[in-house]
Short mmCIF file of C-alpha atoms in Angstrom, two decimals:
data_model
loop_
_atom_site.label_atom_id
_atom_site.label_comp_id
_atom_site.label_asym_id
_atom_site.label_seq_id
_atom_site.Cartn_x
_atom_site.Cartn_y
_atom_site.Cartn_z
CA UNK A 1 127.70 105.23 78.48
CA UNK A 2 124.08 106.07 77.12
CA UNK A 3 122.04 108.37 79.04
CA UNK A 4 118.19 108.28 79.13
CA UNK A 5 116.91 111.61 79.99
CA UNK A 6 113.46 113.45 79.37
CA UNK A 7 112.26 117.10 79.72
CA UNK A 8 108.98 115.68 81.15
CA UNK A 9 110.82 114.93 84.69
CA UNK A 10 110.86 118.82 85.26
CA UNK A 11 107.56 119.09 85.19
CA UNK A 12 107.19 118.61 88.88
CA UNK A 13 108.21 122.15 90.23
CA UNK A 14 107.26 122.47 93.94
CA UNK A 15 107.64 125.26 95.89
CA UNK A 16 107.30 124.23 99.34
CA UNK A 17 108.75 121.61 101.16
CA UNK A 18 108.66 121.51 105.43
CA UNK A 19 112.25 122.39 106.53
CA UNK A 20 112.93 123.20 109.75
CA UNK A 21 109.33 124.23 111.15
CA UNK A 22 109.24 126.45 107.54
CA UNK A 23 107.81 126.07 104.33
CA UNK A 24 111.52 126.66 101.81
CA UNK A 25 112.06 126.17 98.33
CA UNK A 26 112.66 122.18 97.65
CA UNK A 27 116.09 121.12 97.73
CA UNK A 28 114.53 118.82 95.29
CA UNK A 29 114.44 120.70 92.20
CA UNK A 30 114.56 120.76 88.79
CA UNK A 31 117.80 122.45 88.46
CA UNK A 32 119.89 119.62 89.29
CA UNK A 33 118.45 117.58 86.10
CA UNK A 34 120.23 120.57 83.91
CA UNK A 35 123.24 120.17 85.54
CA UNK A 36 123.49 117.01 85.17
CA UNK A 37 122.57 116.71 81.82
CA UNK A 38 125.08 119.69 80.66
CA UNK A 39 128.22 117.45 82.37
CA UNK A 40 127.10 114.76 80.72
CA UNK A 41 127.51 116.43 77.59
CA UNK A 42 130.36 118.66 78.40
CA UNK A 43 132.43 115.16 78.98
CA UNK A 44 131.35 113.46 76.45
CA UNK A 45 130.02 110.56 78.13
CA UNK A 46 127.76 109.24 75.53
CA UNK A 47 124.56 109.29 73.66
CA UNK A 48 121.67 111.23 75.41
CA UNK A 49 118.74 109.45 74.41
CA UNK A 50 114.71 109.92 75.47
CA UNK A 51 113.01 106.58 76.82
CA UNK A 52 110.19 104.89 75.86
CA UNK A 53 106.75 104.67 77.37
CA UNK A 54 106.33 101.81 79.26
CA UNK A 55 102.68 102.19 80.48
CA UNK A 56 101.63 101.29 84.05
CA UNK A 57 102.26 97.39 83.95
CA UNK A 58 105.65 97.75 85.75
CA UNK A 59 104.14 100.27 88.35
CA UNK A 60 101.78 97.59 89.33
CA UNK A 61 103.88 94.85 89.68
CA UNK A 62 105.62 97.06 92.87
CA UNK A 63 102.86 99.77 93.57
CA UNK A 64 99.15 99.12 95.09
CA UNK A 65 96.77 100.24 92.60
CA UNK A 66 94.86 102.61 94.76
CA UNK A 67 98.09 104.18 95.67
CA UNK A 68 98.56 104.77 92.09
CA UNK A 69 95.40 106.01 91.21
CA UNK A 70 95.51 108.62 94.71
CA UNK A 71 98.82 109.94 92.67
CA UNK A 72 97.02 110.47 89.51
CA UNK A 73 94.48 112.55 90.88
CA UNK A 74 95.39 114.39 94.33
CA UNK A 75 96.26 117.07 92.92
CA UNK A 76 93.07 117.83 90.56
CA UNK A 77 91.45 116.66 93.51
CA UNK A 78 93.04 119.20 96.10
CA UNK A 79 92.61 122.18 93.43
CA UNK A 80 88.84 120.79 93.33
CA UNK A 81 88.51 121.39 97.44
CA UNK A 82 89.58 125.13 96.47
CA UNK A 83 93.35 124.69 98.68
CA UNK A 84 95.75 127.31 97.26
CA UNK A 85 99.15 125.98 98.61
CA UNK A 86 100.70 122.67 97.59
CA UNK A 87 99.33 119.46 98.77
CA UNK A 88 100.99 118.12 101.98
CA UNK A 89 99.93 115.73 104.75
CA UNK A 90 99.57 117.16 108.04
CA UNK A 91 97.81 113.70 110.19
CA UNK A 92 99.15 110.43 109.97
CA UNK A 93 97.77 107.20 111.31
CA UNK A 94 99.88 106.55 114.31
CA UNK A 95 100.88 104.03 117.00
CA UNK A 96 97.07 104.72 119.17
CA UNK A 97 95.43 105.35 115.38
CA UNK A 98 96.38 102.21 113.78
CA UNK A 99 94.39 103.78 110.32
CA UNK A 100 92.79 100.04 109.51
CA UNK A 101 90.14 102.10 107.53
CA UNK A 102 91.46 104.33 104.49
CA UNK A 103 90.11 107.59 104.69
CA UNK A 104 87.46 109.48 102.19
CA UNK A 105 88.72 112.93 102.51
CA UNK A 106 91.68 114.21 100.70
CA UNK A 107 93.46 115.20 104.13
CA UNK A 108 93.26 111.79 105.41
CA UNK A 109 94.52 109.48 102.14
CA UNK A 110 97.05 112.12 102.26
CA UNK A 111 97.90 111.01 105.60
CA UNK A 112 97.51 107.66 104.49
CA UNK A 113 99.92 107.77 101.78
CA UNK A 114 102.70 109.83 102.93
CA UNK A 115 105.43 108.79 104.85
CA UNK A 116 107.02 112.06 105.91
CA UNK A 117 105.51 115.74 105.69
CA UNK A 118 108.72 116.85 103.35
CA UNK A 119 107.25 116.45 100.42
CA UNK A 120 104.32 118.33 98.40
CA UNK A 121 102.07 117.08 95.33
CA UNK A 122 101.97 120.23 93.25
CA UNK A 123 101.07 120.25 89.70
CA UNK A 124 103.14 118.10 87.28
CA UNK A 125 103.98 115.48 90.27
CA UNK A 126 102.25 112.45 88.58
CA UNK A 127 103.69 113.07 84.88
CA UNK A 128 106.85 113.60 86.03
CA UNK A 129 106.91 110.22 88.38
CA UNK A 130 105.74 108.29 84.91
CA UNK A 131 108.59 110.10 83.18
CA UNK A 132 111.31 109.13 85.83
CA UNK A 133 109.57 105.48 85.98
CA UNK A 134 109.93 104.93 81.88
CA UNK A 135 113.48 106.57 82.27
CA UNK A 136 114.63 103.79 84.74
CA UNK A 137 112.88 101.33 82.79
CA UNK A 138 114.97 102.53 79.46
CA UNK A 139 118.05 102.31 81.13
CA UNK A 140 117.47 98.71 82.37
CA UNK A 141 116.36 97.03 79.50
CA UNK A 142 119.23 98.43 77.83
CA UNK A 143 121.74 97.11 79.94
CA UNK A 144 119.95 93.94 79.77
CA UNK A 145 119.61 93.65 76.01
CA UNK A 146 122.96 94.75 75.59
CA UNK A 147 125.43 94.09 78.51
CA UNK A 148 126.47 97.27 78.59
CA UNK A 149 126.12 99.90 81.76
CA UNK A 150 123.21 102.83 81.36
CA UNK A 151 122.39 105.53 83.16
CA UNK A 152 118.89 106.81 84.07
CA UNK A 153 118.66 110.35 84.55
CA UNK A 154 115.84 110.16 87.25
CA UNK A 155 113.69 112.87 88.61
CA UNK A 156 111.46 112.64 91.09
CA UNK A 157 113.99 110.13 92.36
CA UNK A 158 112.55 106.53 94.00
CA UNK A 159 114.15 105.03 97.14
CA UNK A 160 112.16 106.27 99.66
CA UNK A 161 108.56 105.28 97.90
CA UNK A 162 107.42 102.19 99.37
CA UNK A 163 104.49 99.89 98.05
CA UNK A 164 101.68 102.57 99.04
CA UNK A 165 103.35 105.59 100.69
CA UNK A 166 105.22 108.80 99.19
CA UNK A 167 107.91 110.61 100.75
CA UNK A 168 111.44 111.90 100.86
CA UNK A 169 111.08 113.68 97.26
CA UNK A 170 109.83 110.16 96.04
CA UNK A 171 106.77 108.43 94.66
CA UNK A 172 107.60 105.77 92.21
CA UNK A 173 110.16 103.80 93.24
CA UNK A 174 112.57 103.40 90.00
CA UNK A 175 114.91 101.04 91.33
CA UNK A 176 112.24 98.47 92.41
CA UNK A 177 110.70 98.95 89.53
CA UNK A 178 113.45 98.33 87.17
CA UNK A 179 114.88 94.83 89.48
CA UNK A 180 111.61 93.84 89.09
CA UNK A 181 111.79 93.99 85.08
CA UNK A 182 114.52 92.27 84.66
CA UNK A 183 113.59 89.95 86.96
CA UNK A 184 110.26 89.57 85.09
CA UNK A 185 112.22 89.03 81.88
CA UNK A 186 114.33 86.06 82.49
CA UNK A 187 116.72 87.10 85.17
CA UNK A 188 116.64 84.96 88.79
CA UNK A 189 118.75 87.62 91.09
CA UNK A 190 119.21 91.10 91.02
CA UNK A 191 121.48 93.59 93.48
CA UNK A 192 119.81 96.88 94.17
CA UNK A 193 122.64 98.86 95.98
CA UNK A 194 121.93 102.05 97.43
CA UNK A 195 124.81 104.42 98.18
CA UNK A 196 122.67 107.92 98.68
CA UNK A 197 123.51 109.02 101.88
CA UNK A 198 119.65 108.34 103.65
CA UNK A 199 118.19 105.02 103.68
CA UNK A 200 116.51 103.45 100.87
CA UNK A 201 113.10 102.36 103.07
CA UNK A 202 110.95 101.51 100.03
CA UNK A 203 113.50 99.51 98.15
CA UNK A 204 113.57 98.03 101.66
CA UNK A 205 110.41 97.67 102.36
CA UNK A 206 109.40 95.96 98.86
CA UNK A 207 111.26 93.19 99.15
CA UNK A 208 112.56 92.43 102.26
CA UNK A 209 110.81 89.17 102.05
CA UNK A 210 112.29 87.75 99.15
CA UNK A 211 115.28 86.50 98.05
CA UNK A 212 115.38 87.26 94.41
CA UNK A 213 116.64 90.33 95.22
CA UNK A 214 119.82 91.46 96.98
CA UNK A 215 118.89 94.78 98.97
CA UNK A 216 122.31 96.46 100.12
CA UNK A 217 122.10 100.54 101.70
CA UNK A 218 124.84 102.61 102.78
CA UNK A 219 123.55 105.62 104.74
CA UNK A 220 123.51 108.13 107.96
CA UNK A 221 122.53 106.07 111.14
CA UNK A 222 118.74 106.25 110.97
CA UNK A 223 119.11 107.10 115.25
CA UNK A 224 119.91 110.22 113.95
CA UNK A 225 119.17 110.90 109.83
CA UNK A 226 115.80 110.83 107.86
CA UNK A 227 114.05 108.40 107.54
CA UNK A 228 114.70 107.65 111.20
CA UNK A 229 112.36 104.75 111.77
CA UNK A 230 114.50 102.28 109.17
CA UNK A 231 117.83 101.40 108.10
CA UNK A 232 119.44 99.35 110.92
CA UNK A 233 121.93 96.57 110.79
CA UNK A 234 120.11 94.30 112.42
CA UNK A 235 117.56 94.40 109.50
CA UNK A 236 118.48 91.19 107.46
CA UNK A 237 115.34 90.49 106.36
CA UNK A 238 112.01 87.89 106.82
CA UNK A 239 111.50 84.75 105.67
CA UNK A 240 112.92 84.04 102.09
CA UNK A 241 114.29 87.19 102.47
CA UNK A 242 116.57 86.51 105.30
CA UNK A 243 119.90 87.53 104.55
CA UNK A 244 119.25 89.14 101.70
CA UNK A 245 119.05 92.73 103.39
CA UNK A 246 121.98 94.45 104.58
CA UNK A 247 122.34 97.85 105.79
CA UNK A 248 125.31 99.87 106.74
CA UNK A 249 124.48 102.81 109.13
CA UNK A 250 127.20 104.95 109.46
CA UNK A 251 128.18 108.11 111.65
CA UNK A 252 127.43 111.36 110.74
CA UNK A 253 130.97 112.82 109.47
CA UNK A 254 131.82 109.47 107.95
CA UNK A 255 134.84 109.85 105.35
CA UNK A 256 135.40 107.91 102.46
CA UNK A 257 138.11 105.48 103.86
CA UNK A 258 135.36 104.03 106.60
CA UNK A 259 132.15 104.61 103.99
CA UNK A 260 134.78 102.81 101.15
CA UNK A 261 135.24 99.61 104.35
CA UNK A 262 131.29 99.34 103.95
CA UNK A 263 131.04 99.45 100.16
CA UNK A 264 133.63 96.50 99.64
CA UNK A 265 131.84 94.45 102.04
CA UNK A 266 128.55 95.19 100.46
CA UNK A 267 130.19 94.45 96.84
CA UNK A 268 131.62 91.07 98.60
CA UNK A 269 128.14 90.04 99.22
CA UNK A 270 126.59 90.59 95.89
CA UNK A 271 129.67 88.55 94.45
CA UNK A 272 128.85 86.12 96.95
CA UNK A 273 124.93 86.14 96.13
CA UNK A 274 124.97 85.19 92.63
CA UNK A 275 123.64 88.73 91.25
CA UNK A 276 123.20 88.14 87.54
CA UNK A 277 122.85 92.58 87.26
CA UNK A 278 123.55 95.69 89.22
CA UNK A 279 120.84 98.42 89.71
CA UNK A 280 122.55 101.40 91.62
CA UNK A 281 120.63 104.15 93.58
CA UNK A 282 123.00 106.66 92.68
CA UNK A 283 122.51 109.34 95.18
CA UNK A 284 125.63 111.59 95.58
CA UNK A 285 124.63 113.18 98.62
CA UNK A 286 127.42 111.90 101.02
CA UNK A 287 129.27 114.95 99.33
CA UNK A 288 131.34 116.75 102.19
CA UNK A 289 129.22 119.85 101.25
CA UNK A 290 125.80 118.56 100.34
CA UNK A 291 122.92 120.95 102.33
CA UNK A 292 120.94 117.94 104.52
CA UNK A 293 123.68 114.73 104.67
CA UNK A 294 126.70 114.48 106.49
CA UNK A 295 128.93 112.74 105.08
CA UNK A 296 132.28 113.64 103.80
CA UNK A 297 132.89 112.26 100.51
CA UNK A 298 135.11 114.48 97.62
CA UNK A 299 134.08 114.54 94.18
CA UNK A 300 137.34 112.75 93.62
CA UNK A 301 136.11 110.10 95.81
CA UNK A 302 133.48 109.43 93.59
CA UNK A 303 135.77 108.62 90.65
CA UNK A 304 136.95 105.35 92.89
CA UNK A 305 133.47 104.69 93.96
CA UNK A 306 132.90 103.77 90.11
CA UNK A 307 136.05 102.28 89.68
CA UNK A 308 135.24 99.90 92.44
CA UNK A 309 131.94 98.91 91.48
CA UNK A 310 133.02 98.23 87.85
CA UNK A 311 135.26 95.63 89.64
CA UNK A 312 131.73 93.44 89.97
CA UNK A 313 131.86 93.00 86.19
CA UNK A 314 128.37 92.77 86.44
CA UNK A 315 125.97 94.54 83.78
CA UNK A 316 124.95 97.73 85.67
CA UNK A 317 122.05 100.21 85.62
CA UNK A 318 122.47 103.66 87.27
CA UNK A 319 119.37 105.68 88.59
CA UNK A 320 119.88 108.89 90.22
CA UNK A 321 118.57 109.44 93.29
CA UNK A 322 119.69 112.58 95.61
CA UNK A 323 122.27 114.72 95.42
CA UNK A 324 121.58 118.47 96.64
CA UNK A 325 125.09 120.25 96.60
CA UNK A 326 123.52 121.63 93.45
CA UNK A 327 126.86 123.01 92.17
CA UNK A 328 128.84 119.97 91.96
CA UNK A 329 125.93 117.41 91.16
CA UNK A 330 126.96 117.19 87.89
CA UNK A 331 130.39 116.59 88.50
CA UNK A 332 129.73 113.97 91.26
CA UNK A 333 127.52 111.90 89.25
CA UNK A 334 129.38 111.58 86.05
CA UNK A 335 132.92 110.81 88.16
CA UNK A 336 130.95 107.78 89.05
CA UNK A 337 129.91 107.29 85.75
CA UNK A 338 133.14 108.17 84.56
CA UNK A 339 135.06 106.29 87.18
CA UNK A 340 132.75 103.15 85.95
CA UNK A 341 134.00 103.24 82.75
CA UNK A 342 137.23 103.88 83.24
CA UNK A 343 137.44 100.75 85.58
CA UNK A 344 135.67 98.86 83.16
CA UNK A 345 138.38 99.35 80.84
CA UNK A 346 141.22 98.77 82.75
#
């Protein structure tokens, strides 16, 4: 399976992130990119290959342009205002400040723009989002040119940026982003199935009123995981969209017989739906010993997991997403890439 990776993704290296009532080290972090790319190479899996730039074009077709252009410059703009920390929002507009009017000072767009107070725009944050973008891009063009499954080796990763808001690590989202390409060159339905252990909200949020894409999320019951305020079954979707939204909350301690119950379902429906390719938010963090999800899934597990979505026979894009068991993040995502293959074949 090719691999689309660039050193430009590590440019992003934040050293704060709100944890707890403390400012800690990112679980987010560069690291897990080298490990990663190392079992990727250590098993052979394929070609490692750098993607190509794809300007801002597919951005815009998901993102708002002014929520762009706040990216680009926040933080030359925060440095400018003479802050020495990393950039994080601190007010939000809220249920009696409805926030109908942007804000002009840096503070408030941050407010504005941010969906949760996890994440920090440090230096680098912008360049690497374009990297991971043109990365996920790479890999989907691929897989539609060719047939053949890629893998996009994605950092920041995407499902938690919505149309105008950052958060949960994530600022482009690279799995809306590439649905939408192929969509925009000649496809008529694409499944976006998200199996990281927290809620995809953006991917969500982007198109739960259409039906040209198939939005499916397995995750921690948002009563009681980040993002909290998204992610329930009763979300079908509006509209167009109806029905083509389906989550699958699940308890915390959730093993992989009952999370494997939710991923056939979600596979029935995209059989059902007519999907003409597969984008997967490949987060690995229902691992059994991943730091902030609680799920208990074995790196062996994750071997079946791509066994059993190579039983769609559907041409099939991979984006990473989370994954913060730092040790065995390498192993867990290339078992499903592994696992793919391997079911592919059989």
């Amino acid at each position: 399976m090719l691999t689309f990776h660039s050193a430009a993704t590590q440019q992003r290296r934040a050293r704060t992130e709100l944890d707890g009532g403390v400012l800690v080290t990112p679980y987010e972090c560069p690291e897990r990119v080298d490990l990663v790319l190392e079992r990727v190479r250590r098993t052979a899996l394929g070609e490692v290959r750098e993607p190509d730039d794809f300007g801002l074009e597919p951005v815009l077709a998901i993102h708002d342009r002014d929520y762009v252009d706040f990216l680009a410059g926040c933080w030359d703009e925060w440095q400018s205002l003479g802050r020495q920390g990393e950039a994080i929002a601190w007010i939000w507009p809220t249920r009696t400040m409805p926030g109908d009017v942007i804000p002009e000072h840096l503070d408030g767009r941050l407010g504005h723009y941010a969906l949760s107070a996890d994440t920090s725009i440090c230096e680098g944050t912008i360049e690497s989002a374009q990297a991971s973008k043109d990365i996920a891009l790479s890999a989907v063009r691929h897989s539609l040119t060719t047939g053949e499954p890629a893998f996009g080796l994605c950092r920041p990763p995407g499902h938690h940026a919505a149309t105008d808001q950052f958060g949960g690590y994530c600022f482009f989202n690279n799995a809306a982003i590439a649905a939408q390409y192929a969509l925009d060159h000649g496809l008529g339905r694409v499944a976006v199935l998200d199996i990281d252990f927290h809620h995809g909200n953006g991917t969500q949020q982007i198109f739960y009123e259409r039906d040209d894409v198939l939005f499916l999320s397995l995750h921690g019951d948002p009563r009681q995981c980040f993002p909290y305020f998204l992610g329930h079954a009763e979300e079908t979707g509006r509209g167009k969209g109806e029905g083509f939204n389906a989550n699958y909350p699940l308890p915390p301690g959730t093993d992989f017989a009952t999370w494997a119950s939710a991923l056939d379902d979600a596979l029935a429906r995209i059989r059902a739906a007519g999907c003409e390719l597969l984008v997967v938010s490949l987060g690995v963090d229902a691992f059994e010993n991943d730091p902030i999800s609680e799920f208990k899934l074995t790196s062996d597990d994750f071997s079946e997991v791509g066994r059993r979505l190579a039983g769609l026979g559907l041409p099939t894009t991979f984006l990473l997403e989370g994954g913060y068991a730092v040790e065995e993040i390498g192993i867990n995502v290339v078992n499903v890439l592994s696992g793919f293959e391997a079911g592919t074949a059989a």
